[in-house]
Structures are given as structure tokens and as C-alpha cells.
Amino acid sequence: MDTETRPRRTPPRHRRPAALAALALVTVTAGAALAGCGGSGGGTADASGHQKAGKKVLWMGDSIAGAEAPPLEAALTASGQRFKNMSSDGGGTVVEGDKMAGPMAQGTWQDLKKNLASFHPDVIAYQLTSYDWGTPAQQRASYEKLAKTARDAGAELDLVSAPPFKIDDFYKKYEGAIKSAPEAAKAVADASGGKVHFVDTTPLWGTERAGKQARRSPDGIHSCQQGSAAFAKWFTERLGKQYGFTPAAPDKWAQGSWTGDKRYAQLKCD
């Protein structure tokens, strides 16, 4: 991709110590919910009791998805699944829309082709990006292209709605496209005959970016460790129901080494 034409919205480069104590709440509250799910181990077993190979999950999106990736990898790995992060800071969109989004989308499609050939995912999870700029028709066409690409590769597709985030001066021009993207994604899923799943994250994040439920970092856009861990727990549980595996209990992954990922310091997470 031509990086000279690509807008950049990477986290600010300031550092603060990562707070591990905040994850305790996620671990404690998640325990009760998982207790009724049949245990805390990972993976699935066949009729003979042998463990089956886990699903391969390819995670796509922008830097918002990137902040969610470290605990999602930890949660899925602890659950016996495999994970690859294909999110991109300052890009990641598949929407072949306006003159700004188009070059970014070209790079994403090229990266996806490489990852399909090397990783062979069973599940492609694409979190709608803050760069899905285009008309509703362009958005839908791009999501349909992604669905066909997944189907041709033998993978199912999850289109995941983005959390509410701050519409600052940079995003204001594209506010309409940001609002129409989930509607276009849901339309594609509804017409897919069950091959594409639209994952509405509103029950987790709410609809207000400044609300406590949204768990945004100080920049109003990304999430810190606690919010990212909450998403990892929530989404892993959903994937478990969808693809037949038991999510690992949060105490198996929520306070792992991922909490020290440098991106959280850059986000000024306490």
C-alpha cells in the first residue's frame, strides 16, 4: 500500500504504566456467567472424548480492533482456538469507496489474500472500521465481496459492529458513512442464508461513546485493557456458541502478558 496516501490515526505516543488491577472486575463478573456454560476448559471433544482441532479465526479491522486483539488472542488461545490478527492501524477497511478509502481498501484486500493462503482461516471476523467510507451501496458491495471471498476460501464471515467512538474533526466529514456501515453489513448478513453473521456489539458497548459502558480510552476512540478484555470475553463466548467450543474462564487469560502491550501505554491507559 502507498503509505503516503493513507490517513493515519494511530494512538498518541505517550506512556503510562498499564493497570492490571482493573481487569479483576472483568474476571470476577465473567466467572458467574461462564459457570453455566459447562466448565472453563477450552476446545471441543468428539464422541470418543478426543479433543478436536480448534477453529482458526482471522481478525480484521482498524486500530480499534487492534486494541481489542491482544486479549482476544489470549481468550481464544486459552479456549483451544487459533487466532491471527490482521487489523491495521490507520487502515484495515475493505470498503472500496471514496478516494481516501479506496487505496486503504486495496492494501487490505492484498493482505487478506496473503493471509488466506498462509493461515487458511475457518472464520473471518471483520470489525467495521472507522474508515469504511463510501455510500451505502459501496459499503454493501464491499461487504458482499468479503462474504464471497470468505465463502470461496471455505470460511464463515462475522461482520462485527464497531463500538461507539468520538467523532472528532477528522471523522466529522465521514459521520454519515460511519452510521450507515452497520446497516449495510446487516443487510448483507440477512441476505446470505446464514453464511454471514452480523454481530451487533451494542449490548456490550451501548450507543454512547462517552458512556461508561463504552469503555473508551482517554482519546474517546480506542479501548484500554479492561474494555478490550470485556470485548474478548463477550466475543469469545459468542464464537463458542456459534462454532461449538467452550470458552476458557477469564482467570485463564485476563491477566496475562498481553496486558503489557505497548499500544495501551501509547493510549495513556492507567
Short mmCIF file of C-alpha atoms in Angstrom, two decimals:
data_model
loop_
_atom_site.label_atom_id
_atom_site.label_comp_id
_atom_site.label_asym_id
_atom_site.label_seq_id
_atom_site.Cartn_x
_atom_site.Cartn_y
_atom_site.Cartn_z
CA MET A 1 0.00 0.00 0.00
CA ASP A 2 1.12 3.52 -0.73
CA THR A 3 1.59 4.82 2.79
CA GLU A 4 1.89 8.39 1.57
CA THR A 5 -1.82 8.48 0.63
CA ARG A 6 -3.10 6.74 3.70
CA PRO A 7 -4.53 8.74 6.65
CA ARG A 8 -3.07 7.82 9.99
CA ARG A 9 -4.98 7.67 13.25
CA THR A 10 -2.58 5.76 15.43
CA PRO A 11 -2.61 6.15 19.22
CA PRO A 12 -0.61 9.04 20.70
CA ARG A 13 2.87 8.08 21.75
CA HIS A 14 2.75 8.71 25.47
CA ARG A 15 3.39 6.07 28.07
CA ARG A 16 1.89 5.30 31.45
CA PRO A 17 2.07 2.09 33.46
CA ALA A 18 -0.57 -0.42 32.36
CA ALA A 19 -3.15 -1.07 35.08
CA LEU A 20 -3.64 -4.76 35.78
CA ALA A 21 -5.97 -4.36 38.73
CA ALA A 22 -8.78 -3.07 36.53
CA LEU A 23 -9.05 -6.50 34.90
CA ALA A 24 -10.09 -8.13 38.14
CA LEU A 25 -13.65 -6.88 37.69
CA VAL A 26 -13.87 -8.50 34.27
CA THR A 27 -12.58 -11.77 35.67
CA VAL A 28 -14.93 -11.83 38.65
CA THR A 29 -18.09 -10.83 36.80
CA ALA A 30 -17.35 -13.22 33.96
CA GLY A 31 -16.93 -16.20 36.24
CA ALA A 32 -20.59 -16.47 37.12
CA ALA A 33 -21.68 -16.17 33.51
CA LEU A 34 -19.34 -18.93 32.42
CA ALA A 35 -20.29 -21.22 35.28
CA GLY A 36 -23.45 -22.23 33.47
CA CYS A 37 -21.67 -22.90 30.20
CA GLY A 38 -20.38 -26.34 31.07
CA GLY A 39 -16.93 -25.67 32.50
CA SER A 40 -13.91 -23.47 32.00
CA GLY A 41 -11.75 -25.53 29.67
CA GLY A 42 -11.10 -24.79 26.02
CA GLY A 43 -11.82 -26.58 22.77
CA THR A 44 -14.36 -29.28 21.89
CA ALA A 45 -14.31 -33.04 22.10
CA ASP A 46 -15.68 -35.67 19.71
CA ALA A 47 -17.79 -38.69 20.73
CA SER A 48 -14.71 -40.62 21.80
CA GLY A 49 -13.59 -37.82 24.10
CA HIS A 50 -10.65 -36.78 21.96
CA GLN A 51 -10.04 -33.07 21.61
CA LYS A 52 -10.85 -31.61 18.21
CA ALA A 53 -8.66 -29.08 16.47
CA GLY A 54 -9.78 -25.55 17.19
CA LYS A 55 -11.15 -23.05 14.73
CA LYS A 56 -8.79 -20.65 13.00
CA VAL A 57 -10.05 -17.08 13.49
CA LEU A 58 -8.70 -14.26 11.31
CA TRP A 59 -9.35 -10.89 12.96
CA MET A 60 -9.70 -7.83 10.71
CA GLY A 61 -10.27 -4.14 11.36
CA ASP A 62 -8.54 -0.86 12.15
CA SER A 63 -6.67 0.34 15.24
CA ILE A 64 -9.85 0.00 17.33
CA ALA A 65 -9.79 -3.70 16.50
CA GLY A 66 -6.05 -3.64 17.11
CA ALA A 67 -6.57 -2.55 20.72
CA GLU A 68 -9.03 -5.43 21.16
CA ALA A 69 -6.74 -8.01 19.56
CA PRO A 70 -4.30 -8.84 22.42
CA PRO A 71 -6.89 -10.17 24.90
CA LEU A 72 -8.97 -11.69 22.11
CA GLU A 73 -5.98 -13.74 21.06
CA ALA A 74 -5.38 -14.73 24.68
CA ALA A 75 -9.02 -15.72 25.23
CA LEU A 76 -9.32 -17.74 22.04
CA THR A 77 -5.96 -19.44 22.50
CA ALA A 78 -6.89 -20.40 26.06
CA SER A 79 -10.12 -21.81 24.61
CA GLY A 80 -8.24 -24.11 22.24
CA GLN A 81 -8.72 -21.98 19.11
CA ARG A 82 -6.20 -20.36 16.81
CA PHE A 83 -6.01 -16.66 16.09
CA LYS A 84 -4.30 -14.31 13.68
CA ASN A 85 -4.50 -10.55 13.94
CA MET A 86 -4.83 -8.77 10.59
CA SER A 87 -6.01 -5.44 11.98
CA SER A 88 -4.24 -2.33 10.70
CA ASP A 89 -3.53 0.95 12.46
CA GLY A 90 -4.67 3.78 10.23
CA GLY A 91 -6.49 1.50 7.79
CA GLY A 92 -7.91 -2.01 7.59
CA THR A 93 -11.05 -1.18 5.64
CA VAL A 94 -12.40 -3.37 2.84
CA VAL A 95 -14.80 -0.69 1.59
CA GLU A 96 -13.82 0.41 -1.90
CA GLY A 97 -15.45 3.79 -1.50
CA ASP A 98 -14.16 7.32 -1.86
CA LYS A 99 -10.68 8.42 -2.96
CA MET A 100 -9.42 8.22 0.63
CA ALA A 101 -10.80 4.77 1.47
CA GLY A 102 -10.01 3.23 -1.92
CA PRO A 103 -6.21 2.99 -1.54
CA MET A 104 -6.59 1.66 2.00
CA ALA A 105 -9.03 -0.99 0.81
CA GLN A 106 -6.64 -2.11 -1.92
CA GLY A 107 -3.98 -2.76 0.70
CA THR A 108 -6.43 -4.67 2.89
CA TRP A 109 -7.51 -6.92 0.04
CA GLN A 110 -3.89 -7.66 -0.80
CA ASP A 111 -3.13 -8.52 2.83
CA LEU A 112 -6.25 -10.68 3.04
CA LYS A 113 -5.22 -12.69 0.00
CA LYS A 114 -1.86 -13.42 1.64
CA ASN A 115 -3.45 -14.38 4.97
CA LEU A 116 -5.98 -16.68 3.33
CA ALA A 117 -3.15 -18.50 1.58
CA SER A 118 -0.95 -18.82 4.68
CA PHE A 119 -3.41 -19.11 7.58
CA HIS A 120 -6.44 -20.83 5.98
CA PRO A 121 -9.00 -19.44 8.46
CA ASP A 122 -12.28 -21.14 9.32
CA VAL A 123 -13.73 -17.83 10.49
CA ILE A 124 -13.08 -14.31 9.23
CA ALA A 125 -14.20 -11.71 11.77
CA TYR A 126 -14.23 -8.22 10.31
CA GLN A 127 -14.95 -5.39 12.72
CA LEU A 128 -16.35 -2.46 10.75
CA THR A 129 -13.70 0.21 10.68
CA SER A 130 -13.72 3.95 11.20
CA TYR A 131 -12.56 4.12 7.57
CA ASP A 132 -15.49 2.30 5.91
CA TRP A 133 -16.11 5.45 3.91
CA GLY A 134 -18.46 5.24 0.94
CA THR A 135 -22.10 5.24 0.03
CA PRO A 136 -24.39 2.55 1.49
CA ALA A 137 -24.30 0.85 -1.92
CA GLN A 138 -20.49 0.86 -1.95
CA GLN A 139 -20.40 -0.47 1.60
CA ARG A 140 -22.81 -3.26 0.81
CA ALA A 141 -20.95 -4.21 -2.37
CA SER A 142 -17.67 -4.39 -0.44
CA TYR A 143 -19.15 -6.50 2.36
CA GLU A 144 -20.69 -8.81 -0.26
CA LYS A 145 -17.26 -9.12 -1.88
CA LEU A 146 -15.80 -10.02 1.51
CA ALA A 147 -18.54 -12.60 2.03
CA LYS A 148 -17.82 -14.19 -1.34
CA THR A 149 -14.08 -14.16 -0.63
CA ALA A 150 -14.68 -15.91 2.69
CA ARG A 151 -17.04 -18.44 1.10
CA ASP A 152 -14.56 -19.23 -1.69
CA ALA A 153 -11.88 -19.78 0.97
CA GLY A 154 -14.12 -22.16 2.93
CA ALA A 155 -14.58 -19.73 5.82
CA GLU A 156 -17.59 -18.20 7.51
CA LEU A 157 -17.78 -14.45 7.93
CA ASP A 158 -18.69 -12.43 11.01
CA LEU A 159 -19.32 -8.73 10.38
CA VAL A 160 -18.84 -7.10 13.77
CA SER A 161 -20.20 -3.63 14.51
CA ALA A 162 -17.69 -1.13 15.85
CA PRO A 163 -18.03 0.37 19.33
CA PRO A 164 -19.27 3.95 19.62
CA PHE A 165 -16.30 6.31 19.36
CA LYS A 166 -15.60 10.02 19.32
CA ILE A 167 -16.48 11.75 16.05
CA ASP A 168 -13.79 14.41 16.10
CA ASP A 169 -12.85 16.88 13.36
CA PHE A 170 -11.08 14.12 11.44
CA TYR A 171 -14.16 11.88 11.32
CA LYS A 172 -16.89 14.53 11.06
CA LYS A 173 -16.88 14.53 7.27
CA TYR A 174 -17.48 10.77 7.27
CA GLU A 175 -20.09 10.58 10.02
CA GLY A 176 -22.83 9.54 7.59
CA ALA A 177 -20.77 6.62 6.28
CA ILE A 178 -19.85 5.53 9.80
CA LYS A 179 -23.55 5.42 10.68
CA SER A 180 -24.65 3.60 7.52
CA ALA A 181 -21.98 0.87 7.66
CA PRO A 182 -23.73 -1.37 10.24
CA GLU A 183 -26.99 -1.18 8.29
CA ALA A 184 -25.20 -2.25 5.10
CA ALA A 185 -23.42 -5.08 6.92
CA LYS A 186 -26.66 -6.35 8.46
CA ALA A 187 -28.35 -6.31 5.04
CA VAL A 188 -25.56 -8.49 3.64
CA ALA A 189 -25.87 -10.93 6.54
CA ASP A 190 -29.67 -11.08 6.26
CA ALA A 191 -29.40 -11.97 2.56
CA SER A 192 -26.67 -14.59 3.00
CA GLY A 193 -28.74 -17.58 4.02
CA GLY A 194 -26.80 -17.99 7.25
CA LYS A 195 -23.33 -17.85 5.69
CA VAL A 196 -22.63 -14.37 7.05
CA HIS A 197 -23.33 -13.33 10.64
CA PHE A 198 -23.88 -9.75 11.71
CA VAL A 199 -22.58 -9.29 15.25
CA ASP A 200 -24.25 -6.33 16.93
CA THR A 201 -21.99 -5.22 19.78
CA THR A 202 -24.48 -2.70 21.18
CA PRO A 203 -25.40 -4.99 24.11
CA LEU A 204 -21.76 -4.82 25.19
CA TRP A 205 -20.77 -1.24 24.35
CA GLY A 206 -24.04 0.68 24.38
CA THR A 207 -24.55 3.54 21.94
CA GLU A 208 -22.84 6.48 23.65
CA ARG A 209 -19.09 6.76 23.21
CA ALA A 210 -18.79 8.88 26.37
CA GLY A 211 -20.90 6.44 28.39
CA LYS A 212 -19.24 4.27 30.99
CA GLN A 213 -20.44 1.15 29.19
CA ALA A 214 -18.47 2.06 26.06
CA ARG A 215 -15.17 1.83 27.99
CA ARG A 216 -13.24 4.12 25.63
CA SER A 217 -9.69 5.20 26.43
CA PRO A 218 -8.82 8.88 27.05
CA ASP A 219 -8.82 9.51 23.29
CA GLY A 220 -12.51 8.56 23.09
CA ILE A 221 -11.83 6.08 20.27
CA HIS A 222 -9.85 3.03 21.40
CA SER A 223 -10.22 0.80 24.46
CA CYS A 224 -7.77 0.17 27.29
CA GLN A 225 -7.08 -3.23 28.85
CA GLN A 226 -10.34 -3.56 30.79
CA GLY A 227 -12.56 -2.64 27.86
CA SER A 228 -10.58 -4.84 25.49
CA ALA A 229 -10.82 -7.75 27.92
CA ALA A 230 -14.58 -7.23 28.25
CA PHE A 231 -14.88 -7.46 24.47
CA ALA A 232 -12.66 -10.54 24.32
CA LYS A 233 -14.83 -12.33 26.88
CA TRP A 234 -18.07 -11.30 25.18
CA PHE A 235 -16.97 -12.14 21.63
CA THR A 236 -15.27 -15.41 22.57
CA GLU A 237 -18.49 -16.55 24.26
CA ARG A 238 -20.42 -15.70 21.10
CA LEU A 239 -17.94 -17.55 18.90
CA GLY A 240 -18.13 -20.51 21.26
CA LYS A 241 -21.89 -20.75 20.84
CA GLN A 242 -21.62 -20.24 17.10
CA TYR A 243 -18.85 -22.75 16.45
CA GLY A 244 -19.25 -25.27 19.25
CA PHE A 245 -16.41 -24.73 21.71
CA THR A 246 -16.31 -23.87 25.40
CA PRO A 247 -14.72 -20.50 26.23
CA ALA A 248 -11.93 -20.57 28.78
CA ALA A 249 -12.65 -18.84 32.08
CA PRO A 250 -11.25 -15.30 32.22
CA ASP A 251 -8.90 -16.23 35.06
CA LYS A 252 -7.05 -18.37 32.48
CA TRP A 253 -6.18 -15.40 30.27
CA ALA A 254 -7.40 -12.00 31.53
CA GLN A 255 -4.25 -11.03 33.42
CA GLY A 256 -1.67 -12.44 31.05
CA SER A 257 1.32 -10.82 29.40
CA TRP A 258 -0.92 -9.18 26.79
CA THR A 259 -1.82 -6.51 29.38
CA GLY A 260 1.65 -5.00 28.90
CA ASP A 261 1.20 -4.49 25.17
CA LYS A 262 2.81 -1.17 24.23
CA ARG A 263 -0.31 0.12 22.49
CA TYR A 264 -2.01 0.59 25.87
CA ALA A 265 0.79 2.80 27.10
CA GLN A 266 0.52 4.80 23.88
CA LEU A 267 -3.19 5.24 24.61
CA LYS A 268 -2.35 6.68 28.04
CA CYS A 269 -4.10 3.83 29.78
CA ASP A 270 -3.51 3.95 33.55
#
